[in-house]
Amino acid sequence: MKGKRLLLGDEAIALGALHAGLSGVYAYPGTPSTEITEYIQGDALARERGVRSRWCTNEKTAMEAALGMSYAGKRALVCMKHVGMNVCADAFVNAGITGVKGGLVVVAADDPSMHSSQNEQDSRFYGKFALIPILEPSDQQECYDMMADAFRLSEEVRLPVLVRMVTRLAHSRAAVEVGEPLPQNGLAPDSERGRWVLLPGNAKRQYAALIAKQPELLQRSVDSSHNVLEHRGSALGVIACGIAYNYVREALPQEVSILKVSQYPLPESLVRELAGASQEILVVEDGQPFAEEQVRGLLGPEYPVSGRLDGRLPRTGELNPDNVAVALGEPAGAVHAPAHSLAPRPPQLCQGCGHRDVYTALNQVLADYPTARVFGDIGCYTLGALPPFRAIDSCVDMGASITMAKGAADAGVHPAVAVIGDSTFTHSGMTSLLDAVNDNAAITVILSDNLTTAMTGGQDSAGTHKFEAICLALGVEREHLHVVVPLPKNMEEITRIIREETEYLGVSVIIPQRECMQTLARKNRQKKAAQ
Amino acid sequence: MKTDIKLAGVGGQGILSIATVIGQAATAAGLHLKQAEVHGMSQRGGDVQSDLRLSTDPIHSDLIPQGGADMILSMEPMEALRYLPYLGPEGTVVTSSKPFVNIPDYPNEIALQEELDALPRMTKMDIDAVAKDLMAPRSANMVLLGMAARHLAILSPDDLRAAIRTVFGRKGEKVVEDNLKAFDAGYEGL
């Protein structure tokens, strides 16, 4: 068991959690967090210990299931991409009010620079909002080591602990020294109903107790081995949060005083100590100016503080060794100018992908309806916004296609078409469809089913083989529910159905159903290898 | 000693296998290693890149600074040019010479090859043709790794050959032999 292993940051999180005695991981796939759950699903120890690891329908169901496991006394992990925090926020914030029994760790993987996301929101704000401790590893070894600390901390302070990751750490590999696995917790359901039944009387008491815990959480941050003040007697003092520490060290080895912050609440006394020993403070953090705003408040308007808010570091986008070096006055910079013979190469739908046939058919029909609007959703099929299709008019959040189409139809847009994938539909589209059915909205929903969660690499999709039943149960009329196979040879049938249903002034659902090319190819390879 | 490699290509060309082999060799040689990969949306036929950093000393940043790469190693010529601002003053470009055209506005090929040829330290080869000649069409990426091995002081060719055996071992002896053959062809510049 012991020894060095080459692991992605995500994999180090996974193994750290397993070795901390994990009993269940609950997650919905989302870049850059997906590999955490996938690692646990493939791990021999996890199998031997019966660690629950089936994908959840969305981040909220994941958070609630994990809270239930914690209630029962066992250690549970929840993983998601940053925007998943919005989906599970209700359960997440209230888990701070109830508190936990078994250790409960929530990993949010932020995506500064939006490599695969719609925004670059910083999950640390959620941790502060819920008044719980946050850990922010700076490298792969800390990813592994901090998981045991996170579970221990969670049980000691009886609160969920948020672990904040960023893309560059989640998807970067390094050697990690791993230790021996701890035993799992036994079954020990909580029986303090006053904590768990959040009627106003109990909730007020629990909230007051959470507030009363804050000085202890702050003291733990100050004492934490994850927050280290490195005095080097420089005029500039740098506060480096999480992965930012690496970029600072890359640019300025051994020359500057650094407060390395990897545990929150922000260790205020250490910030004051650094400020007292320096003439100015630079806050370097990936994502939004979370620590910087607090440092500015702490040190007052007279003390010079810089960072993302005053433009010394870019206000948007991820940190990198170049923009951090510039902020530190140590620009290295390019020696070769950018090349001339360059063109962007955006991602595109795979050749042979069923979504292609869906957009071909849709574009063909809607060419006759200049007032039509197509509301898209989150998944591979969002690439239908790019040439050659340019087929969708919006993509906002999971499930928004159906409900935005309904609202637009309510306002008078016709035809109003929603395009949503199978996994996104079960994640957040079913309630939207129920709204549309109940109000008899004049919308056409294209539920493009490729039998998997394709965008994130082909994870199981929660509703596979159940979509007709779900739509009928939600009240979609049988004669306005169609399943088609999106292939060029069926184009005539598909365009005819789309045309008829856009003319119908109620809810219709068309389900183009064909397996993802990537998962199909993978299955064929596995079959061939097995022979 | 440290070596920073910017790996480039198009989603699906197998740059992560190159990274895995170098990573395995570096680990076996007791070197420090960081390898930042691209997952998710960028993989669907779009440009992909990976930062690979090897060093005898601990490595801080997962990403290579601009002007810092000792090598750009690319499965595709335009993708090699994309990362020129990252190439260091003494850096080498090792690339496939054959364009992968999956976009409508791919640049003029003659101008592109001229721009590559004008670089002070550059070596290119039609790795797909070499791999095809060897009856190992899926091993073009190992031809490229063989070409790179000429310029990688931090790892020996034998370190890399051993890593190929380890990484591809579970896929059977035929796959290992194909990849070794491809690696040697690239190394010898055949």
XYZ file of C-alpha atoms in Angstrom:
721
model
C 0.000 0.000 0.000
C 2.660 2.499 1.030
C 4.970 4.128 -1.483
C 4.939 6.648 -4.299
C 2.257 6.844 -6.954
C 1.889 9.107 -9.971
C -1.532 10.719 -9.487
C -3.678 13.513 -10.852
C -4.748 15.991 -8.193
C -8.242 14.515 -8.508
C -6.900 10.990 -8.043
C -4.895 12.059 -5.002
C -8.123 13.479 -3.504
C -9.856 10.159 -4.220
C -7.128 7.988 -2.743
C -6.738 10.312 0.239
C -10.462 9.978 0.932
C -10.380 6.191 0.560
C -7.412 5.945 2.895
C -9.267 8.169 5.356
C -11.879 5.435 5.752
C -14.451 6.633 3.236
C -17.748 4.744 3.012
C -19.411 6.548 0.111
C -18.730 9.055 -2.658
C -21.700 10.928 -4.119
C -21.260 12.982 -7.267
C -22.526 14.118 -10.626
C -19.837 14.252 -13.362
C -18.418 17.679 -14.140
C -15.069 18.876 -15.432
C -12.655 19.200 -13.642
C -13.993 16.993 -10.803
C -15.053 13.812 -12.635
C -11.850 11.815 -12.108
C -12.281 11.768 -8.313
C -15.342 9.533 -8.426
C -14.044 7.537 -11.406
C -10.885 6.682 -9.473
C -12.897 5.392 -6.519
C -15.162 3.388 -8.852
C -12.100 1.597 -10.247
C -10.183 1.100 -7.010
C -9.701 -2.394 -5.565
C -9.766 -1.276 -1.922
C -13.008 0.626 -2.539
C -14.549 -2.520 -4.018
C -13.292 -4.684 -1.174
C -14.719 -2.250 1.385
C -18.013 -1.826 -0.460
C -17.592 1.942 -0.803
C -20.748 3.322 -2.489
C -19.799 5.162 -5.671
C -22.661 5.094 -8.170
C -23.186 8.397 -10.012
C -25.998 10.561 -8.649
C -28.709 12.309 -10.655
C -27.435 15.750 -9.681
C -25.315 17.546 -7.106
C -28.231 18.125 -4.762
C -29.151 14.449 -4.523
C -25.437 13.762 -4.046
C -25.132 16.241 -1.184
C -28.235 14.915 0.556
C -27.197 11.268 0.259
C -23.796 12.135 1.700
C -25.461 13.979 4.572
C -27.550 10.872 5.234
C -24.437 8.715 5.358
C -22.815 11.213 7.705
C -25.959 11.149 9.867
C -25.495 7.395 10.098
C -21.977 7.954 11.449
C -19.895 7.118 8.367
C -17.491 9.200 6.314
C -18.911 10.545 3.049
C -17.495 12.556 0.164
C -19.363 14.807 -2.282
C -17.614 15.933 -5.500
C -18.678 18.404 -8.124
C -17.549 21.163 -10.413
C -17.968 24.673 -9.067
C -21.368 25.353 -10.667
C -22.622 22.159 -9.021
C -22.391 24.131 -5.762
C -25.282 26.257 -7.029
C -27.347 23.121 -7.557
C -26.669 21.650 -4.116
C -26.588 24.965 -2.257
C -29.808 24.347 -0.322
C -28.563 21.093 1.154
C -24.996 22.376 1.505
C -25.812 25.499 3.495
C -28.279 23.672 5.731
C -25.716 20.926 6.406
C -23.776 23.688 8.130
C -26.814 24.311 10.333
C -27.489 20.671 11.217
C -23.817 19.853 11.432
C -22.590 16.314 10.779
C -21.923 13.040 12.577
C -19.552 11.038 10.369
C -16.999 13.197 8.525
C -18.533 14.972 5.529
C -16.182 16.490 2.958
C -17.403 18.443 -0.065
C -14.923 18.837 -2.922
C -15.690 21.697 -5.306
C -13.426 21.877 -8.354
C -13.354 25.429 -9.670
C -12.541 26.224 -13.288
C -10.857 29.636 -13.477
C -10.481 30.654 -17.137
C -13.628 28.597 -17.867
C -11.843 25.851 -19.786
C -15.080 23.812 -19.682
C -17.564 26.032 -17.845
C -20.034 28.903 -18.067
C -18.505 31.002 -15.289
C -15.512 31.111 -12.955
C -17.305 31.483 -9.623
C -15.099 30.852 -6.601
C -16.410 28.134 -4.295
C -14.629 29.568 -1.268
C -17.477 32.087 -1.025
C -19.846 29.167 -0.472
C -17.692 27.876 2.358
C -17.717 31.279 4.047
C -21.439 31.643 3.345
C -22.121 28.326 5.108
C -19.681 29.302 7.914
C -17.662 26.091 7.610
C -13.909 25.371 7.319
C -12.317 25.340 3.859
C -9.136 23.564 2.811
C -7.323 24.507 -0.390
C -4.444 22.213 -1.392
C -1.551 23.642 -3.394
C -0.146 20.400 -4.815
C -0.952 16.731 -5.351
C 0.687 15.592 -2.108
C -1.456 18.026 -0.142
C -4.516 16.740 -2.011
C -3.807 13.300 -0.595
C -2.717 14.408 2.870
C -5.490 16.935 3.399
C -8.302 14.447 2.921
C -7.541 12.643 6.182
C -7.228 16.040 7.872
C -10.509 17.179 6.336
C -12.451 14.165 7.617
C -10.880 14.441 11.067
C -11.617 18.177 11.201
C -15.188 17.572 10.053
C -15.802 15.107 12.887
C -14.037 17.245 15.496
C -15.955 20.438 14.746
C -19.076 18.485 13.657
C -19.372 20.465 10.423
C -18.991 19.730 6.718
C -15.564 20.715 5.375
C -15.198 22.220 1.905
C -12.115 21.308 -0.133
C -11.519 23.740 -2.964
C -9.711 22.546 -6.073
C -8.854 24.313 -9.340
C -8.522 22.837 -12.841
C -4.734 23.013 -12.980
C -4.343 20.988 -9.823
C -7.227 18.613 -10.552
C -5.733 17.713 -13.937
C -2.019 17.766 -13.195
C -0.071 14.658 -12.291
C 2.798 14.274 -9.819
C 4.275 11.617 -7.570
C 2.443 11.293 -4.265
C 3.699 9.480 -1.163
C 0.761 7.457 0.107
C 0.233 5.853 3.504
C -1.843 3.070 5.022
C -5.634 3.132 4.864
C -7.546 3.936 8.059
C -10.495 1.745 9.046
C -14.011 2.853 8.123
C -16.411 4.168 10.751
C -19.022 1.754 12.082
C -22.763 2.345 11.806
C -23.802 4.848 14.483
C -26.868 6.877 13.485
C -27.282 10.155 15.303
C -30.227 10.486 17.643
C -30.080 14.185 18.495
C -33.288 15.168 16.731
C -32.907 18.764 17.850
C -29.942 19.095 15.488
C -31.575 17.490 12.480
C -35.173 18.649 12.537
C -34.739 22.217 11.352
C -38.028 23.627 12.585
C -37.511 27.300 13.440
C -36.968 26.632 17.159
C -34.232 24.091 16.492
C -32.815 26.005 13.553
C -32.350 29.143 15.659
C -30.475 27.150 18.300
C -28.354 25.397 15.683
C -27.522 28.631 13.887
C -26.492 30.253 17.160
C -24.302 27.223 17.878
C -22.718 27.547 14.412
C -21.959 31.210 15.052
C -20.502 30.304 18.444
C -18.124 27.868 16.739
C -16.559 30.565 14.546
C -13.798 31.682 16.965
C -12.703 28.048 17.264
C -12.618 27.647 13.468
C -10.516 30.805 13.199
C -8.109 29.610 15.887
C -7.779 26.255 14.128
C -6.838 28.111 10.931
C -4.193 30.131 12.747
C -2.749 26.974 14.323
C -3.088 24.866 11.172
C 0.018 23.314 9.654
C -1.530 24.194 6.275
C -1.121 27.920 6.916
C 2.564 28.774 7.050
C 4.215 32.161 7.459
C 7.652 32.207 5.818
C 9.486 35.337 7.019
C 12.250 36.482 4.691
C 12.486 40.135 5.730
C 11.326 41.556 2.392
C 9.418 44.829 2.031
C 6.801 42.965 0.002
C 4.721 40.378 1.804
C 2.856 37.886 -0.364
C -0.289 36.046 0.664
C -0.486 33.002 -1.595
C -3.623 30.848 -1.500
C -3.647 27.232 -2.619
C -2.033 26.663 -6.018
C -0.930 30.328 -6.177
C 1.899 29.399 -3.804
C 3.554 27.350 -6.572
C 3.514 30.218 -9.050
C 4.991 32.585 -6.473
C 7.777 30.123 -5.666
C 8.398 29.542 -9.373
C 8.899 33.258 -9.982
C 10.716 34.233 -6.788
C 12.483 31.363 -5.103
C 13.506 32.149 -1.525
C 13.419 35.939 -1.740
C 10.098 37.097 -0.432
C 8.057 36.693 2.744
C 5.070 34.476 2.030
C 1.983 33.566 3.992
C 0.851 30.307 2.435
C -2.877 29.946 3.027
C -4.481 26.531 2.591
C -7.047 26.608 5.387
C -9.884 29.064 6.041
C -11.383 31.060 7.740
C -8.539 33.356 6.711
C -5.995 33.250 9.550
C -6.318 36.899 10.547
C -3.506 37.086 13.078
C -1.037 35.644 10.557
C -2.150 38.226 7.991
C -1.560 40.987 10.569
C 1.834 39.528 11.452
C 2.918 39.482 7.800
C 1.585 43.003 7.289
C 3.470 44.221 10.377
C 6.736 42.789 9.061
C 6.213 44.116 5.502
C 5.500 47.482 3.874
C 2.960 46.199 1.376
C 0.915 43.078 0.741
C 0.229 41.311 -2.542
C -2.588 38.767 -2.458
C -2.192 35.992 -5.036
C -5.186 33.683 -5.357
C -6.795 31.738 -8.185
C -10.411 32.604 -8.947
C -12.084 35.647 -7.433
C -10.554 38.122 -4.926
C -11.937 36.211 -1.922
C -8.981 36.620 0.426
C -8.009 39.999 -1.010
C -11.310 41.631 -0.033
C -10.946 40.278 3.504
C -7.312 41.382 3.764
C -8.254 44.884 2.619
C -10.970 44.992 5.277
C -8.622 43.656 7.926
C -5.718 46.044 7.260
C -7.790 49.149 6.534
C -7.615 51.695 3.711
C -4.174 53.075 4.688
C -2.256 49.816 4.285
C -1.148 49.134 0.686
C -2.754 45.907 -0.527
C -2.768 44.812 -4.150
C -3.981 41.830 -6.118
C -6.789 41.263 -8.568
C -8.893 44.228 -7.409
C -6.360 46.914 -8.402
C -5.203 45.159 -11.564
C -1.739 44.094 -10.387
C -3.043 40.633 -11.252
C -5.698 40.159 -13.953
C -9.252 40.486 -12.630
C -10.411 37.488 -14.685
C -8.886 34.217 -15.783
C -6.636 31.738 -14.046
C -3.256 32.479 -12.549
C -0.196 31.209 -14.339
C 3.541 31.526 -13.802
C 3.611 34.458 -16.242
C 0.984 36.781 -14.761
C 2.232 36.029 -11.230
C 5.838 36.804 -12.284
C 4.693 40.128 -13.742
C 2.867 40.998 -10.505
C 6.064 40.211 -8.587
C 8.103 42.401 -10.941
C 9.975 39.417 -12.347
C 8.648 39.005 -15.885
C 10.524 36.383 -17.908
C 8.333 36.503 -20.981
C 8.394 35.023 -24.433
C 11.514 35.030 -26.581
C 9.682 33.849 -29.688
C 6.874 35.964 -31.096
C 3.543 34.239 -31.792
C 3.532 32.421 -35.145
C 1.689 33.775 -38.197
C 0.435 30.489 -39.648
C -2.179 29.879 -36.988
C -5.909 29.295 -36.881
C -8.118 28.467 -33.920
C -9.082 24.820 -33.673
C -12.250 24.701 -31.543
C -13.650 21.404 -30.296
C -16.397 19.901 -32.436
C -19.002 17.168 -32.429
C -17.459 13.807 -33.349
C -17.913 12.485 -36.877
C -20.929 10.188 -36.882
C -22.384 11.679 -33.676
C -26.175 11.537 -33.440
C -26.355 15.166 -32.287
C -25.104 16.117 -35.778
C -28.130 14.499 -37.401
C -30.415 16.171 -34.864
C -29.062 19.623 -35.743
C -29.119 18.910 -39.466
C -32.813 18.033 -39.224
C -33.635 20.931 -36.925
C -31.886 23.489 -39.146
C -33.654 22.098 -42.196
C -37.116 22.521 -40.630
C -36.501 25.834 -38.877
C -35.216 27.420 -42.083
C -38.938 27.825 -42.842
C -39.640 29.522 -39.480
C -37.620 32.746 -39.222
C -39.181 33.555 -35.822
C -38.062 30.257 -34.266
C -35.728 30.245 -31.267
C -33.769 27.220 -30.042
C -32.865 27.041 -26.358
C -29.855 24.811 -25.781
C -28.410 23.201 -22.700
C -25.170 21.879 -21.165
C -23.362 19.000 -22.872
C -21.566 17.991 -26.071
C -24.554 19.274 -28.034
C -23.745 22.822 -26.884
C -21.129 22.596 -29.651
C -24.124 22.908 -31.993
C -23.765 26.657 -31.341
C -20.535 26.643 -33.429
C -20.209 26.297 -37.199
C -21.276 24.436 -39.240
C -24.579 24.189 -37.337
C -25.031 27.489 -35.453
C -28.250 25.869 -34.303
C -28.866 27.150 -30.770
C -29.681 30.559 -29.371
C -28.926 29.988 -25.676
C -27.009 27.826 -23.190
C -27.197 28.965 -19.573
C -27.396 26.257 -16.929
C -28.374 22.623 -16.483
C -32.031 22.226 -17.498
C -32.581 25.837 -18.590
C -33.418 24.853 -22.174
C -36.936 23.612 -21.399
C -37.901 26.293 -18.905
C -36.453 29.128 -20.985
C -38.340 27.807 -23.998
C -41.505 27.786 -21.875
C -40.983 31.363 -20.707
C -40.214 32.533 -24.229
C -43.294 30.716 -25.532
C -45.352 32.341 -22.767
C -44.096 35.673 -24.092
C -45.140 34.788 -27.616
C -42.080 33.238 -29.246
C -43.049 30.556 -31.740
C -41.722 28.036 -32.510
C -39.901 27.683 -29.161
C -37.641 24.645 -29.233
C -35.575 23.174 -26.399
C -32.571 20.915 -27.040
C -31.440 18.964 -23.991
C -29.310 15.848 -23.503
C -30.396 12.743 -21.621
C -28.204 13.236 -18.569
C -28.959 16.958 -18.320
C -32.677 16.130 -18.541
C -32.608 13.867 -15.487
C -30.207 16.254 -13.713
C -32.498 19.293 -13.915
C -34.918 19.080 -16.842
C -37.725 16.890 -15.481
C -39.172 19.564 -13.207
C -38.968 22.023 -16.113
C -40.974 19.655 -18.291
C -43.618 19.272 -15.576
C -44.013 23.073 -15.449
C -44.397 23.144 -19.222
C -46.978 20.332 -19.212
C -48.983 21.862 -16.365
C -49.206 25.160 -18.220
C -49.682 23.524 -21.640
C -46.767 25.539 -23.019
C -46.366 25.605 -26.792
C -42.860 24.144 -26.857
C -41.077 21.371 -28.700
C -38.506 19.543 -26.599
C -35.778 17.588 -28.339
C -34.354 15.197 -25.789
C -31.195 14.079 -27.565
C -30.378 10.741 -25.942
C -26.933 9.230 -26.527
C -27.300 6.812 -23.594
C -24.464 8.355 -21.596
C -23.025 11.472 -19.980
C -20.776 12.102 -22.974
C -19.165 15.483 -22.413
C -17.327 14.346 -19.288
C -16.130 11.075 -20.827
C -19.045 8.638 -20.890
C -20.352 8.094 -17.371
C -23.640 6.260 -16.738
C -26.681 8.440 -17.317
C -29.391 8.257 -14.655
C -32.390 7.902 -16.972
C -31.166 5.543 -19.679
C -34.072 3.440 -21.082
C -36.573 5.363 -18.911
C -37.176 8.527 -20.901
C -40.461 7.627 -22.569
C -41.857 6.462 -19.246
C -40.670 9.630 -17.510
C -42.175 11.922 -20.145
C -45.510 10.084 -20.134
C -45.623 10.099 -16.340
C -44.994 13.845 -16.321
C -48.061 14.231 -18.511
C -46.705 14.500 -22.054
C -49.422 13.200 -24.402
C -48.658 9.880 -26.089
C -49.338 11.255 -29.577
C -46.850 14.084 -29.010
C -44.031 11.859 -27.764
C -41.774 10.377 -30.448
C -38.638 8.278 -30.388
C -36.466 8.428 -33.514
C -33.049 7.136 -34.510
C -30.864 10.072 -35.610
C -29.224 8.742 -38.779
C -29.004 10.406 -42.209
C -31.229 7.672 -43.680
C -34.055 8.663 -41.287
C -33.843 12.366 -42.078
C -37.192 12.481 -43.856
C -39.051 10.941 -40.902
C -37.259 13.159 -38.358
C -37.861 16.418 -40.226
C -41.516 15.498 -40.752
C -42.021 14.894 -37.026
C -40.215 18.095 -36.022
C -42.297 20.060 -38.495
C -45.590 18.603 -37.244
C -44.729 19.115 -33.597
C -43.589 22.719 -33.997
C -47.056 23.371 -35.430
C -48.693 21.801 -32.338
C -49.496 24.431 -29.688
C -48.739 22.280 -26.655
C -45.843 20.306 -25.205
C -44.257 17.759 -27.481
C -41.140 15.713 -26.868
C -39.004 14.143 -29.574
C -36.351 11.715 -28.379
C -33.594 11.093 -30.943
C -31.892 8.036 -29.477
C -28.525 6.619 -30.585
C -25.434 5.636 -28.597
C -22.506 8.057 -28.293
C -19.720 7.263 -30.820
C -17.091 7.441 -28.081
C -18.718 4.962 -25.694
C -19.611 2.685 -28.624
C -15.976 2.665 -29.816
C -14.777 2.005 -26.272
C -17.141 -0.963 -25.884
C -15.991 -2.363 -29.241
C -12.346 -2.046 -28.187
C -13.075 -3.800 -24.890
C -14.939 -6.568 -26.708
C -12.032 -7.020 -29.118
C -9.512 -7.085 -26.279
C -11.556 -9.725 -24.445
C -11.552 -12.058 -27.473
C 18.906 19.690 -14.256
C 15.401 20.332 -15.511
C 13.539 19.779 -18.778
C 10.235 21.426 -19.627
C 8.270 19.977 -22.553
C 5.192 21.485 -24.129
C 3.261 18.586 -25.698
C 0.783 19.551 -28.397
C -1.627 18.015 -30.857
C -5.255 17.552 -31.771
C -7.716 15.727 -29.505
C -7.473 11.999 -30.233
C -3.896 12.005 -31.614
C -2.400 10.326 -28.566
C -0.389 13.042 -26.863
C -1.396 11.765 -23.443
C 0.224 8.389 -24.245
C 3.485 10.206 -24.938
C 3.116 12.005 -21.624
C 2.415 8.713 -19.858
C 5.557 7.075 -21.278
C 7.788 10.031 -20.395
C 6.148 10.188 -16.969
C 6.813 6.500 -16.371
C 10.445 6.853 -17.477
C 10.945 9.902 -15.267
C 9.428 8.187 -12.250
C 11.603 5.101 -12.771
C 14.672 7.339 -13.062
C 13.799 8.990 -9.737
C 13.131 12.414 -11.264
C 10.583 14.932 -10.027
C 7.675 15.295 -12.426
C 4.621 17.444 -12.985
C 2.290 16.909 -15.897
C -0.663 19.212 -16.507
C -3.215 17.710 -18.884
C -6.297 18.975 -20.652
C -9.514 17.030 -20.101
C -13.123 17.748 -20.971
C -14.477 19.916 -23.718
C -11.142 20.595 -25.414
C -10.690 16.944 -26.350
C -13.331 16.810 -29.096
C -11.144 17.351 -32.165
C -9.874 20.659 -30.802
C -6.331 21.668 -29.968
C -4.900 19.914 -26.913
C -1.724 20.446 -24.985
C 0.026 19.148 -21.920
C 2.820 20.692 -19.861
C 5.423 18.139 -18.851
C 8.102 19.187 -16.386
C 10.988 16.909 -15.343
C 13.657 17.881 -12.871
C 16.282 16.583 -10.489
C 14.991 19.219 -8.006
C 11.448 19.784 -6.706
C 9.132 21.523 -9.203
C 6.787 24.306 -8.111
C 4.453 25.342 -10.928
C 2.379 22.778 -12.823
C 2.532 25.097 -15.836
C 5.566 26.070 -17.921
C 6.224 29.819 -18.064
C 6.453 31.605 -21.417
C 9.947 31.451 -22.831
C 10.656 28.471 -20.562
C 10.126 25.302 -22.602
C 13.143 23.247 -23.587
C 11.054 21.474 -26.179
C 7.797 21.740 -28.063
C 6.797 18.197 -28.980
C 3.869 18.173 -31.366
C 1.813 15.636 -33.279
C 0.805 18.347 -35.750
C 2.807 21.202 -37.373
C 0.380 24.089 -36.817
C -0.112 22.980 -33.197
C 3.687 23.161 -32.756
C 3.614 26.787 -33.902
C 0.727 27.642 -31.559
C 2.999 27.370 -28.521
C 6.067 29.258 -29.840
C 5.786 31.947 -27.112
C 6.503 29.169 -24.608
C 9.724 28.035 -26.323
C 12.930 28.984 -24.518
C 15.935 30.659 -26.161
C 17.731 27.303 -26.591
C 14.544 25.290 -27.066
C 13.932 22.706 -29.776
C 10.775 22.045 -31.778
C 10.130 18.388 -32.597
C 7.045 17.894 -34.715
C 5.118 15.851 -37.188
C 5.293 17.532 -40.574
C 1.885 16.394 -41.730
C -1.041 18.800 -41.218
C -4.235 17.501 -39.660
C -6.891 19.550 -41.411
C -10.264 19.459 -39.645
C -11.046 23.180 -39.856
C -12.089 25.234 -42.882
C -9.480 27.993 -42.430
C -6.317 25.916 -42.007
C -3.360 28.181 -42.887
C -1.444 28.023 -46.153
C 0.676 24.914 -45.905
C 3.756 26.254 -47.686
C 3.881 29.324 -45.453
C 3.413 27.112 -42.417
C 6.295 24.794 -43.377
C 8.496 27.840 -44.119
C 7.753 29.267 -40.705
C 8.718 25.969 -39.102
C 11.886 25.691 -41.215
C 12.955 29.181 -40.150
C 13.201 28.123 -36.495
C 16.795 27.769 -35.263
C 16.332 24.318 -33.732
C 13.602 22.291 -35.374
C 13.208 18.733 -36.526
C 10.166 17.383 -38.349
C 9.120 14.120 -39.944
C 6.015 12.621 -41.501
C 5.472 10.328 -38.540
C 2.218 8.903 -39.902
C 4.002 7.727 -43.061
C 6.837 6.219 -41.019
C 4.397 4.392 -38.747
C 2.440 3.137 -41.749
C 5.634 1.844 -43.408
C 6.392 -0.056 -40.222
C 2.894 -1.616 -40.373
C 2.230 0.094 -37.019
C -0.102 2.947 -37.992
C -1.297 3.483 -34.415
C 2.262 4.100 -33.175
C 2.958 7.440 -34.894
C 3.152 9.080 -31.470
C 6.032 6.764 -30.502
C 7.893 7.764 -33.705
C 7.622 11.322 -32.433
C 8.864 10.298 -28.987
C 11.847 8.592 -30.666
C 12.665 11.851 -32.468
C 12.437 13.702 -29.158
C 14.762 11.213 -27.450
C 17.687 12.625 -29.470
C 17.254 15.925 -27.632
C 16.295 14.787 -24.119
C 19.457 14.792 -22.019
C 17.513 14.153 -18.797
C 16.328 10.682 -19.920
C 18.224 8.054 -21.929
C 16.673 6.209 -24.886
C 16.841 3.037 -22.804
C 14.861 4.701 -20.001
C 12.171 5.488 -22.573
C 12.243 2.010 -24.148
C 11.779 0.428 -20.713
C 8.870 2.803 -20.058
C 7.228 1.802 -23.362
C 7.394 -1.839 -22.219
C 5.803 -0.974 -18.881
C 3.087 1.313 -20.221
C 1.980 -0.859 -23.144
C 2.735 -4.225 -21.496
C -0.874 -4.951 -20.560
C -1.932 -4.511 -24.203
C 0.173 -7.467 -25.319
C 3.607 -8.125 -26.841
C 2.585 -7.115 -30.376
C 1.628 -3.594 -29.227
C 4.889 -3.303 -27.261
C 6.962 -4.404 -30.274
C 5.130 -2.023 -32.641
C 5.728 0.878 -30.302
C 9.415 0.026 -29.772
C 9.904 -0.297 -33.533
C 8.257 3.085 -34.016
C 10.347 4.656 -31.267
C 13.586 3.337 -32.825
C 12.590 4.566 -36.284
C 12.018 8.032 -34.869
C 15.252 7.915 -32.908
C 17.309 6.835 -35.926
C 15.554 9.407 -38.087
C 14.590 6.780 -40.690
